[in-house]
Amino acid sequence: MCFVGSTTYWSKAVYTFEVQFIELRLSRPALGVAGGAASGKTPVCDLIIEQLHDQRVVLVNQDSFYYNLTAEELTKVHEYNFDHPDAFNTEQLLRAMEKLKHGQAVDIPKYDFKSYKNDVFPARRVNPSDVIILEGILIFHDPRVRDLMSMKIFVDTDADVRLARRIRRDTVQKGRDINTVLDQYSKFVKPAFDDFILPTKKYADVIIPRGGDNHVAIDLIVQHIRTKLGQHDLCKIYPNLYVIHSTFQIRGMHTLIRDSQTTKHDFVFYADRLIRLVGICCRDMALVVEHGLGHLPFTEKQVITPTDSVYTGVDFCKRLCGVSVIRSGESMENALRACCKGIKIGKILIHREGDNGQELIYEKLPNDISDRHVLLLDPILGTGNSAVQAISLLIKKGVPESNIIFLNLISAPQGVHVVCKRFPRIKIVTSEIEVGLNKDFRVIPGMGEFGDRYFGTDDDDQPPVPVVPH
Ligand SMILES: Nc1ncnc2c1ncn2[C@@H]1O[C@H](COP(=O)(O)OP(=O)(O)O)[C@@H](O)[C@H]1O
Ligand SMILES: Nc1ccn([C@@H]2O[C@H](COP(=O)(O)O)[C@@H](O)[C@H]2O)c(=O)n1
Ligand SMILES: [Mg+2]
C-alpha cells in the first residue's frame, strides 16, 4: 500500500473533497467478475488467481452475502427468487469490501446452498491482499458496489450453455431434481438475467466470451493487473513514495500531455489541471504530516453567516511554502497558488548537463524556510540528480528532511531510488511511475522537455491563442 494518513482527523474537517482523496489513496485494486449463473465466472477467477501466483489475491463471492431464509420462506423455498438483487445483503457486502480495500481483515460468511443459510459453517477470515476479486451474478447492479471496482469483467456465455451447465451442477453438486431446476430457471433465473444481470454488461471494461476457455482475455487481464501492481512494488520498497490513485480522468490528462502532437494551449491547460490535482493531494499530506507532529494545521474559527448565525469552522494552516526548481518547476506555481492561497514560493536554479554535472546557480528562499513545510516543485523526476541538489540545499537551510514533500508529475524508478535512498524521510508525491530512462537520461515514455512545451520555447511555431473577454 502506498498511502498513509489519518482519516479520523479529516472527518472533523469540512473538506469533503480532501477526505475522498485520502480514502481513494488508501485503496487496493479490486476486480469485479459478473455474468449469468453458470457462465464460468469461477474458472475465470481461478485462472486469474493462478496466473498471479506471486501476488496475494483474495476472492470474495457475492453468494456469501445471501440472506438467511426465514422459517416461513423455507417452507416455500421454490417461490423464493435467489436471482433478485433483494436476495443479497448488499450493505454487509459493502462493509466487507470497504474493509478489505483499506487493508483490514474481514470475516466472510460461508453460504450453504443446501440449507439456504450462511451461519451453518464458520465464517472465513480473509486477510488483506494486494488484489481483491469480487465475483457474482449481480455485483454490477448496485452503483455503490460497482464503483468499488477498478476493473469490471463480464463473462458472456450463451443462455443454452448456461442452462445446460446449471442443470448438471444443480443436480450433481446441489442434489436437486431436474424439474425443480427447470422450474426455477423459467420462473426466476431467466427473467432476472434479462432484467438485472444483462443490463449491467454495459458497465464492464472487459467482456469475456467463452469464460475460462478464453486464455487470451485472461492473459491480457493478468498483464494489466501486473502493470498496476508494478507501481505498488516501488511503493512497498519506499513507504514515503505516494502515487496518486489513477482514474480514467487522470489517465486521459496524461494521454494528452504526453502526446507529441498536443498543441501548446492544450498542453498547458491539461498540465495545469493535473498539477492542481497532485497539488491538492500534496497539500493534504503536508497537513496530515503537521497534524502527526502535533502542530494542528487548523485552528477553530467562528464566522457570522448572512442569516446572523454562528458557523464554527476552521482556519487554514499558513506554515507551508513552495520552492520551484527553475524553469519547469515554475509551471507548477499557479496550480500550487490555486490550492494554497497566498503561499510563499522560493526558487532554485540548477544547471544541468547530461546525467550529472549539476551546479546550483541561484536560490531565493523565504527567510523562515526552516520553520515551514516545503513543497518542492519539479514536474519530472528523472535521474534524481537535480532533486538531490535541491533537497540538499533545503536541508542546509535548516529544513528538516521530514518536512520536505517533493511534488512532481512523473517519476522514473531510477530517480525514485536515488532520492529515497539518500533522503529516506522526505516524501515524494507523483501521478505516474515511468518505465525508465533512455541512453540520454531522458524519462521514457515521458513527456519531452516540460519547460519548453509549457512555456512555448520548443521549435513548434504555433500562433498565440487570442484571449476572448467574458
Ligand atoms: N469452459 C467450461 N467448459 C466446460 N464446463 C465448464 C466451463 N466453465 C464452467 N464449466 C462448468 O459449468 C458449471 C458452472 O460453472 P461455474 O464456474 O460454477 O459458473 P459461475 O461461477 O459463473 O456460476 C461448473 O460445473 C463448471 O465446472
Ligand atoms: N440457495 C440458493 C442460492 C442461489 N442459487 C442460485 O445460484 C445462482 C448464483 O450463483 P452462481 O455461482 O451461479 O453465480 C443463482 O442463479 C441462484 O438462482 C440457488 O439455486 N440456491
Ligand atoms: Mg461460481
Coordinates of C-alpha atoms and ligand atoms in Angstrom, one line a residue:
M1 CA 0.0 0.0 0.0
C2 CA 1.3 3.4 -0.9
F3 CA -0.5 5.9 1.2
V4 CA -0.8 6.6 4.9
G5 CA -2.9 9.2 6.7
S6 CA -5.4 9.6 9.4
T7 CA -8.9 9.7 8.1
T8 CA -10.3 10.1 11.7
Y9 CA -8.8 13.5 11.9
W10 CA -10.2 14.6 8.5
S11 CA -13.7 13.5 9.3
K12 CA -13.8 16.5 11.6
A13 CA -12.9 18.9 8.8
V14 CA -15.3 20.2 6.3
Y15 CA -13.2 19.5 3.3
T16 CA -15.1 16.6 1.8
F17 CA -13.1 16.5 -1.4
E18 CA -9.8 16.0 0.5
V19 CA -11.4 13.3 2.6
Q20 CA -12.4 11.4 -0.5
F21 CA -9.0 11.8 -1.9
I22 CA -7.3 10.2 1.1
E23 CA -9.8 7.4 1.1
L24 CA -9.1 6.7 -2.6
R25 CA -5.4 6.6 -2.0
L26 CA -5.7 4.0 0.7
S27 CA -7.4 1.5 -1.6
R28 CA -6.2 -1.7 -3.3
P29 CA -7.1 -2.8 -6.9
A30 CA -10.4 -4.6 -6.9
L31 CA -11.6 -6.7 -9.8
G32 CA -15.3 -7.4 -10.4
V33 CA -16.3 -10.5 -12.3
A34 CA -20.0 -10.7 -13.2
G35 CA -22.1 -12.7 -15.6
G36 CA -25.1 -15.0 -15.5
A37 CA -25.2 -18.0 -13.2
A38 CA -23.1 -20.9 -14.6
S39 CA -21.5 -18.6 -17.2
G40 CA -18.0 -19.6 -16.0
K41 CA -17.1 -16.8 -13.6
T42 CA -15.4 -19.2 -11.1
P43 CA -13.0 -20.7 -13.7
V44 CA -12.1 -17.1 -14.9
C45 CA -11.3 -16.1 -11.3
D46 CA -9.4 -19.3 -10.6
L47 CA -7.2 -18.8 -13.7
I48 CA -6.5 -15.1 -12.8
I49 CA -5.5 -16.1 -9.3
E50 CA -3.4 -19.0 -10.7
Q51 CA -1.5 -16.7 -13.1
L52 CA -1.0 -14.1 -10.4
H53 CA 0.7 -16.8 -8.3
D54 CA 3.3 -14.5 -6.8
Q55 CA 0.7 -12.0 -5.6
R56 CA -1.6 -12.1 -2.6
V57 CA -5.1 -12.3 -4.1
V58 CA -8.4 -12.7 -2.3
L59 CA -11.6 -13.9 -3.8
V60 CA -14.9 -12.8 -2.4
N61 CA -18.2 -14.4 -3.7
Q62 CA -21.4 -12.5 -3.7
D63 CA -23.1 -15.8 -2.8
S64 CA -21.6 -15.4 0.7
F65 CA -24.0 -12.5 1.2
Y66 CA -27.3 -14.2 0.5
Y67 CA -29.8 -13.5 3.3
N68 CA -30.7 -16.5 5.5
L69 CA -34.2 -17.7 4.7
T70 CA -36.8 -17.3 7.4
A71 CA -38.7 -20.4 8.6
E72 CA -41.7 -19.3 6.6
E73 CA -39.6 -18.7 3.4
L74 CA -38.0 -22.2 3.9
T75 CA -41.4 -23.8 3.7
K76 CA -41.9 -22.2 0.3
V77 CA -38.4 -22.2 -1.0
H78 CA -39.5 -22.9 -4.6
E79 CA -41.2 -19.5 -4.6
Y80 CA -38.1 -17.6 -3.4
N81 CA -36.2 -15.6 -6.0
F82 CA -32.5 -16.1 -5.5
D83 CA -31.7 -14.1 -8.6
H84 CA -33.2 -10.8 -7.5
P85 CA -31.0 -8.1 -6.1
D86 CA -33.0 -8.1 -2.9
A87 CA -31.9 -11.7 -2.1
F88 CA -28.4 -10.3 -1.1
N89 CA -27.3 -8.4 1.9
T90 CA -25.6 -5.7 -0.1
E91 CA -24.9 -3.5 3.0
Q92 CA -22.9 -6.3 4.6
L93 CA -21.1 -6.9 1.3
L94 CA -20.2 -3.2 1.0
R95 CA -18.8 -3.1 4.6
A96 CA -16.7 -6.2 3.9
M97 CA -15.3 -4.8 0.6
E98 CA -14.5 -1.4 2.1
K99 CA -12.6 -3.0 4.9
L100 CA -10.6 -5.2 2.5
K101 CA -9.9 -2.3 0.3
H102 CA -8.5 -0.4 3.2
G103 CA -6.2 -3.3 4.3
Q104 CA -8.3 -4.7 7.1
A105 CA -9.0 -8.4 7.7
V106 CA -12.7 -9.4 7.5
D107 CA -14.9 -12.4 8.3
I108 CA -16.9 -13.5 5.2
P109 CA -19.8 -15.9 5.8
K110 CA -19.9 -19.3 4.1
Y111 CA -23.2 -19.9 2.3
D112 CA -24.7 -23.3 2.3
F113 CA -26.8 -24.0 -0.8
K114 CA -28.4 -27.0 0.8
S115 CA -29.7 -25.4 4.0
Y116 CA -30.1 -21.9 2.4
K117 CA -28.2 -20.5 5.4
N118 CA -25.0 -18.6 5.9
D119 CA -24.3 -19.5 9.5
V120 CA -24.1 -23.3 9.3
F121 CA -20.3 -23.1 8.7
P122 CA -17.8 -20.9 10.5
A123 CA -17.1 -17.7 8.6
R124 CA -13.9 -17.5 6.6
R125 CA -11.3 -15.0 7.9
V126 CA -10.0 -13.1 4.9
N127 CA -6.7 -11.2 5.2
P128 CA -6.0 -8.0 3.3
S129 CA -4.2 -8.7 -0.1
D130 CA -2.7 -7.0 -3.0
V131 CA -5.7 -7.6 -5.2
I132 CA -9.3 -8.3 -4.3
I133 CA -11.6 -10.1 -6.7
L134 CA -15.4 -9.9 -6.2
E135 CA -17.4 -12.5 -8.1
G136 CA -21.2 -12.7 -8.5
I137 CA -24.2 -12.5 -10.8
L138 CA -25.3 -9.0 -9.6
I139 CA -22.1 -7.2 -8.5
F140 CA -22.6 -4.5 -11.1
H141 CA -26.2 -3.9 -10.2
D142 CA -25.8 -1.6 -7.2
P143 CA -23.7 1.5 -8.2
R144 CA -22.0 1.6 -4.8
V145 CA -20.6 -1.9 -5.3
R146 CA -19.8 -1.2 -8.9
D147 CA -17.9 1.9 -8.0
L148 CA -15.6 -0.1 -5.8
M149 CA -14.2 -2.0 -8.8
S150 CA -11.1 -0.7 -10.6
M151 CA -11.7 -3.2 -13.3
K152 CA -15.0 -4.7 -14.3
I153 CA -15.2 -8.0 -16.2
F154 CA -18.4 -9.6 -17.6
V155 CA -18.4 -13.3 -18.5
D156 CA -20.6 -13.6 -21.5
T157 CA -21.8 -17.2 -22.2
D158 CA -24.8 -18.2 -24.3
A159 CA -28.0 -18.9 -22.4
D160 CA -28.3 -22.5 -23.6
V161 CA -24.8 -23.3 -22.4
R162 CA -25.5 -21.7 -19.0
L163 CA -28.7 -23.7 -18.7
A164 CA -27.0 -27.0 -19.6
R165 CA -24.2 -26.4 -17.1
R166 CA -26.7 -25.3 -14.4
I167 CA -28.8 -28.5 -14.8
R168 CA -25.6 -30.6 -14.4
R169 CA -24.3 -28.5 -11.5
D170 CA -27.5 -28.2 -9.5
T171 CA -28.4 -31.9 -9.9
V172 CA -25.0 -33.3 -9.2
Q173 CA -23.5 -30.8 -6.7
K174 CA -26.6 -29.4 -5.0
G175 CA -28.6 -32.7 -5.1
R176 CA -31.7 -31.0 -6.7
D177 CA -34.1 -32.8 -9.1
I178 CA -34.2 -31.7 -12.7
N179 CA -37.8 -30.4 -12.6
T180 CA -37.1 -28.1 -9.7
V181 CA -34.0 -26.8 -11.6
L182 CA -36.0 -26.1 -14.8
D183 CA -38.9 -24.5 -12.9
Q184 CA -36.6 -22.2 -11.0
Y185 CA -34.9 -21.3 -14.3
S186 CA -38.0 -20.3 -16.2
K187 CA -39.7 -18.6 -13.2
F188 CA -36.7 -16.7 -11.7
V189 CA -33.3 -17.2 -13.3
K190 CA -34.1 -16.3 -16.9
P191 CA -36.3 -13.2 -16.1
A192 CA -33.7 -11.9 -13.6
F193 CA -30.9 -12.4 -16.1
D194 CA -32.8 -10.3 -18.6
D195 CA -34.0 -7.7 -16.1
F196 CA -31.0 -7.2 -13.8
I197 CA -27.8 -9.0 -15.0
L198 CA -27.7 -8.4 -18.7
P199 CA -28.3 -4.7 -18.3
T200 CA -25.1 -4.4 -16.2
K201 CA -23.0 -5.7 -19.1
K202 CA -22.6 -2.1 -20.3
Y203 CA -20.6 -1.2 -17.2
A204 CA -17.9 -3.8 -18.0
D205 CA -14.4 -2.7 -19.0
V206 CA -13.8 -6.2 -20.5
I207 CA -16.4 -8.7 -21.8
I208 CA -15.1 -12.3 -22.0
P209 CA -16.8 -14.7 -24.3
R210 CA -16.4 -18.4 -23.6
G211 CA -15.4 -17.8 -19.9
G212 CA -12.4 -19.8 -18.7
D213 CA -11.7 -21.2 -22.2
N214 CA -10.7 -17.7 -23.3
H215 CA -7.0 -17.7 -22.4
V216 CA -6.1 -14.6 -24.5
A217 CA -8.6 -12.5 -22.5
I218 CA -7.3 -13.9 -19.2
D219 CA -3.7 -13.2 -20.2
L220 CA -4.5 -9.6 -21.0
I221 CA -6.3 -9.1 -17.7
V222 CA -3.4 -10.6 -15.8
Q223 CA -0.9 -8.4 -17.6
H224 CA -3.0 -5.3 -16.8
I225 CA -3.1 -6.2 -13.1
R226 CA 0.6 -6.8 -13.1
T227 CA 1.3 -3.4 -14.6
K228 CA -0.8 -1.8 -11.8
L229 CA 1.0 -3.8 -9.2
G230 CA 4.4 -2.7 -10.6
Q231 CA 3.7 0.7 -9.1
H232 CA 2.8 -0.9 -5.8
D233 CA 6.2 -2.7 -5.7
L234 CA 8.1 0.6 -5.7
C235 CA 5.7 1.9 -3.0
K236 CA 6.4 -1.1 -0.9
I237 CA 10.1 -0.5 -1.0
Y238 CA 9.7 3.2 -0.2
P239 CA 6.7 3.8 2.1
N240 CA 7.3 7.6 1.6
L241 CA 6.5 7.4 -2.2
Y242 CA 2.9 8.4 -2.8
V243 CA 1.5 7.6 -6.3
I244 CA -1.9 9.3 -6.6
H245 CA -4.8 6.9 -7.3
S246 CA -5.1 6.5 -11.1
T247 CA -8.5 7.2 -12.6
F248 CA -9.6 7.4 -16.2
Q249 CA -9.7 11.2 -15.8
I250 CA -6.1 11.2 -14.8
R251 CA -5.0 8.7 -17.5
G252 CA -6.9 11.0 -20.0
M253 CA -4.9 14.0 -18.9
H254 CA -1.6 12.1 -19.1
T255 CA -2.6 10.9 -22.6
L256 CA -3.0 14.4 -23.8
I257 CA 0.1 15.9 -22.3
R258 CA 2.3 13.0 -23.3
D259 CA 1.1 13.2 -26.9
S260 CA 3.8 15.0 -29.0
Q261 CA 1.0 16.3 -31.3
T262 CA -0.8 18.1 -28.5
T263 CA -0.9 21.9 -29.0
K264 CA 0.8 24.2 -26.6
H265 CA -2.5 25.5 -25.5
D266 CA -3.9 22.1 -24.6
F267 CA -0.6 21.0 -23.1
V268 CA -0.6 24.0 -20.6
F269 CA -4.3 23.5 -19.9
Y270 CA -4.1 19.8 -19.0
A271 CA -0.7 20.1 -17.3
D272 CA -2.2 22.7 -15.0
R273 CA -5.2 20.5 -14.2
L274 CA -3.0 17.6 -13.4
I275 CA -0.6 19.6 -11.3
R276 CA -3.6 21.0 -9.4
L277 CA -4.8 17.5 -8.6
V278 CA -1.4 16.4 -7.4
G279 CA -1.1 19.7 -5.5
I280 CA -4.3 19.1 -3.6
C281 CA -3.1 15.6 -2.7
C282 CA 0.3 17.0 -1.6
R283 CA -1.2 19.8 0.5
D284 CA -3.4 17.2 2.3
M285 CA -0.3 15.2 3.0
A286 CA 1.5 18.2 4.4
L287 CA -1.4 18.9 6.7
V288 CA -1.6 15.3 7.8
V289 CA 2.1 15.3 8.5
E290 CA 1.8 18.5 10.6
H291 CA -1.0 17.0 12.5
G292 CA 1.2 14.0 13.2
L293 CA 3.8 16.3 14.6
G294 CA 1.4 17.8 17.0
H295 CA 1.1 21.2 15.3
L296 CA -2.5 21.4 14.5
P297 CA -2.8 22.6 10.9
F298 CA -6.2 24.1 11.6
T299 CA -7.4 26.4 14.3
E300 CA -11.1 26.6 15.1
K301 CA -12.7 29.7 13.6
Q302 CA -16.2 31.1 14.1
V303 CA -17.8 33.3 11.5
I304 CA -21.2 35.0 11.3
T305 CA -23.3 34.0 8.3
P306 CA -25.7 36.3 6.4
T307 CA -28.5 34.9 8.5
D308 CA -26.8 36.1 11.6
S309 CA -26.0 32.6 12.7
V310 CA -22.7 31.4 14.0
Y311 CA -20.8 28.9 11.9
T312 CA -17.9 27.1 13.6
G313 CA -15.3 26.2 11.1
V314 CA -11.5 26.1 10.8
D315 CA -8.8 28.4 9.6
F316 CA -6.1 27.1 7.2
C317 CA -2.6 26.3 8.2
K318 CA -0.2 29.1 7.0
R319 CA 3.2 27.4 7.5
L320 CA 3.7 25.9 4.1
C321 CA 5.9 27.2 1.3
G322 CA 6.6 26.2 -2.2
V323 CA 10.1 26.0 -3.8
S324 CA 10.2 25.7 -7.6
V325 CA 13.2 24.3 -9.5
I326 CA 13.6 26.8 -12.4
R327 CA 12.4 26.5 -15.1
S328 CA 9.9 23.6 -15.3
G329 CA 9.0 23.9 -11.6
E330 CA 7.7 27.4 -12.2
S331 CA 4.9 25.9 -14.3
M332 CA 3.6 24.3 -11.1
E333 CA 3.4 27.6 -9.2
N334 CA 0.0 28.7 -10.4
A335 CA -1.6 25.4 -9.5
L336 CA 0.0 25.5 -6.1
R337 CA -1.3 29.0 -5.5
A338 CA -4.8 27.8 -6.6
C339 CA -4.6 25.1 -3.9
C340 CA -2.9 27.2 -1.2
K341 CA -3.9 30.8 -1.5
G342 CA -1.1 33.3 -0.6
I343 CA 1.6 30.6 -0.3
K344 CA 5.2 31.9 -0.3
I345 CA 7.2 30.4 -3.2
G346 CA 11.0 30.3 -3.3
K347 CA 13.2 29.5 -6.3
I348 CA 16.2 27.4 -7.1
L349 CA 18.1 27.3 -10.4
I350 CA 20.2 24.3 -11.1
H351 CA 22.3 24.0 -14.3
R352 CA 22.0 20.5 -15.7
E353 CA 24.4 18.8 -18.1
G354 CA 23.8 15.2 -19.1
D355 CA 23.1 12.9 -16.2
N356 CA 25.3 14.7 -13.7
G357 CA 27.4 17.9 -13.5
Q358 CA 24.5 19.6 -11.6
E359 CA 25.5 23.1 -10.4
L360 CA 23.5 25.3 -8.2
I361 CA 23.3 28.7 -9.9
Y362 CA 20.7 30.7 -8.0
E363 CA 18.5 30.5 -4.9
K364 CA 16.0 32.8 -3.3
L365 CA 14.1 31.3 -0.4
P366 CA 11.8 32.6 2.3
N367 CA 13.9 33.7 5.4
D368 CA 11.9 31.5 7.8
I369 CA 12.0 28.4 5.5
S370 CA 13.4 26.2 8.3
D371 CA 10.1 26.6 10.1
R372 CA 7.9 25.6 7.2
H373 CA 6.9 22.5 5.4
V374 CA 8.3 22.8 1.9
L375 CA 6.6 21.6 -1.2
L376 CA 9.4 21.2 -3.7
L377 CA 8.1 21.6 -7.3
D378 CA 9.6 20.0 -10.4
P379 CA 7.3 18.2 -12.8
I380 CA 9.8 15.4 -13.8
L381 CA 12.0 13.2 -11.6
G382 CA 14.5 11.6 -14.0
T383 CA 17.9 10.7 -12.7
G384 CA 17.3 12.3 -9.4
N385 CA 20.4 14.4 -9.5
S386 CA 18.7 17.8 -9.7
A387 CA 16.3 16.7 -6.9
V388 CA 19.3 15.7 -4.7
Q389 CA 20.9 19.1 -5.3
A390 CA 17.7 21.0 -4.5
I391 CA 16.9 18.8 -1.4
S392 CA 20.5 19.2 -0.1
L393 CA 20.2 23.0 -0.3
L394 CA 16.9 22.9 1.7
I395 CA 18.4 20.7 4.4
K396 CA 21.4 23.1 4.5
K397 CA 19.0 25.9 5.1
G398 CA 17.7 24.1 8.1
V399 CA 14.5 22.5 6.7
P400 CA 14.1 19.1 8.4
E401 CA 14.2 16.3 5.9
S402 CA 10.8 15.0 7.0
N403 CA 9.2 18.5 6.3
I404 CA 10.0 18.3 2.6
I405 CA 7.5 17.0 0.1
F406 CA 8.7 16.6 -3.5
L407 CA 5.9 17.1 -5.8
N408 CA 6.1 16.0 -9.5
L409 CA 4.0 14.7 -12.3
I410 CA 6.1 11.7 -13.4
S411 CA 8.9 9.8 -11.7
A412 CA 11.5 7.4 -13.3
P413 CA 12.2 4.5 -11.0
Q414 CA 15.9 5.4 -11.1
G415 CA 15.2 8.8 -9.7
V416 CA 12.9 7.4 -7.0
H417 CA 15.7 5.0 -5.9
V418 CA 18.3 7.8 -5.8
V419 CA 16.2 10.3 -3.9
C420 CA 14.6 7.9 -1.5
K421 CA 17.8 6.1 -0.6
R422 CA 19.6 9.4 0.1
F423 CA 16.7 11.1 1.9
P424 CA 14.6 8.3 3.4
R425 CA 12.4 10.8 5.3
I426 CA 11.3 13.1 2.5
K427 CA 8.1 12.3 0.8
I428 CA 7.6 12.1 -3.0
V429 CA 4.1 12.7 -4.4
T430 CA 3.8 11.8 -8.1
S431 CA 1.0 10.9 -10.5
E432 CA 2.7 8.2 -12.5
I433 CA 5.8 6.0 -12.4
E434 CA 7.6 5.8 -15.7
V435 CA 9.2 2.8 -17.4
G436 CA 12.8 4.2 -17.0
L437 CA 15.4 6.4 -18.7
N438 CA 16.8 6.2 -22.2
K439 CA 20.5 6.4 -23.1
D440 CA 20.4 10.2 -23.0
F441 CA 19.0 10.0 -19.4
R442 CA 15.6 11.2 -20.6
V443 CA 12.5 9.8 -19.0
I444 CA 10.5 7.2 -21.1
P445 CA 7.8 7.2 -22.1
G446 CA 8.0 10.7 -20.6
M447 CA 6.5 13.9 -22.0
G448 CA 9.5 15.7 -23.6
E449 CA 11.1 18.9 -22.3
F450 CA 8.4 20.0 -20.0
G451 CA 9.6 23.6 -19.6
D452 CA 9.9 24.1 -23.4
R453 CA 6.4 22.7 -24.0
Y454 CA 4.8 24.6 -21.2
F455 CA 6.4 28.0 -21.9
G456 CA 6.3 27.6 -25.7
T457 CA 10.1 27.7 -26.3
D458 CA 10.2 24.5 -28.3
D459 CA 10.5 24.7 -32.1
D460 CA 6.8 24.4 -32.7
D461 CA 5.6 27.7 -34.2
Q462 CA 2.0 27.9 -33.1
P463 CA 0.2 31.3 -33.2
P464 CA -0.8 32.6 -29.7
V465 CA -4.5 31.8 -28.8
P466 CA -6.4 35.2 -28.5
V467 CA -7.9 35.8 -25.1
V468 CA -11.7 36.3 -25.5
P469 CA -13.2 38.6 -22.9
H470 CA -16.2 37.2 -21.0
Ligands
LIG1 N1 -15.5 -23.7 -20.1 C1 -16.2 -24.6 -19.5 N2 -16.3 -25.8 -20.1 C2 -17.0 -26.8 -19.5 N3 -17.6 -26.7 -18.3 C3 -17.5 -25.5 -17.7 C4 -16.8 -24.4 -18.2 N4 -16.8 -23.4 -17.4 C5 -17.6 -23.8 -16.3 N5 -18.0 -25.1 -16.5 C6 -18.8 -25.9 -15.6 O1 -20.1 -25.3 -15.5 C7 -20.6 -25.2 -14.2 C8 -20.9 -23.8 -13.8 O2 -19.8 -23.0 -13.9 P1 -19.4 -22.0 -12.8 O3 -17.9 -21.7 -13.0 O4 -19.7 -22.6 -11.5 O5 -20.2 -20.8 -13.2 P2 -20.4 -19.5 -12.3 O6 -19.3 -19.4 -11.4 O7 -20.4 -18.4 -13.4 O8 -21.7 -19.6 -11.7 C9 -19.5 -25.8 -13.3 O9 -19.9 -27.1 -13.0 C10 -18.3 -25.8 -14.2 O10 -17.4 -26.9 -13.9
LIG2 N1 -29.9 -21.1 -2.2 C1 -29.6 -20.8 -3.4 C2 -28.9 -19.6 -3.7 C3 -28.6 -19.3 -5.0 N2 -29.0 -20.1 -6.0 C4 -28.6 -19.8 -7.4 O1 -27.2 -19.6 -7.6 C5 -27.0 -18.8 -8.7 C6 -25.9 -17.8 -8.4 O2 -24.7 -18.4 -8.2 P1 -23.6 -18.6 -9.3 O3 -22.4 -19.3 -8.7 O4 -24.2 -19.5 -10.4 O5 -23.3 -17.3 -9.9 C7 -28.3 -18.0 -8.9 O6 -28.8 -18.2 -10.3 C8 -29.3 -18.6 -8.0 O7 -30.5 -19.0 -8.6 C9 -29.7 -21.3 -5.8 O8 -30.1 -22.0 -6.7 N3 -30.0 -21.6 -4.5
MG3 MG -19.4 -19.6 -9.3

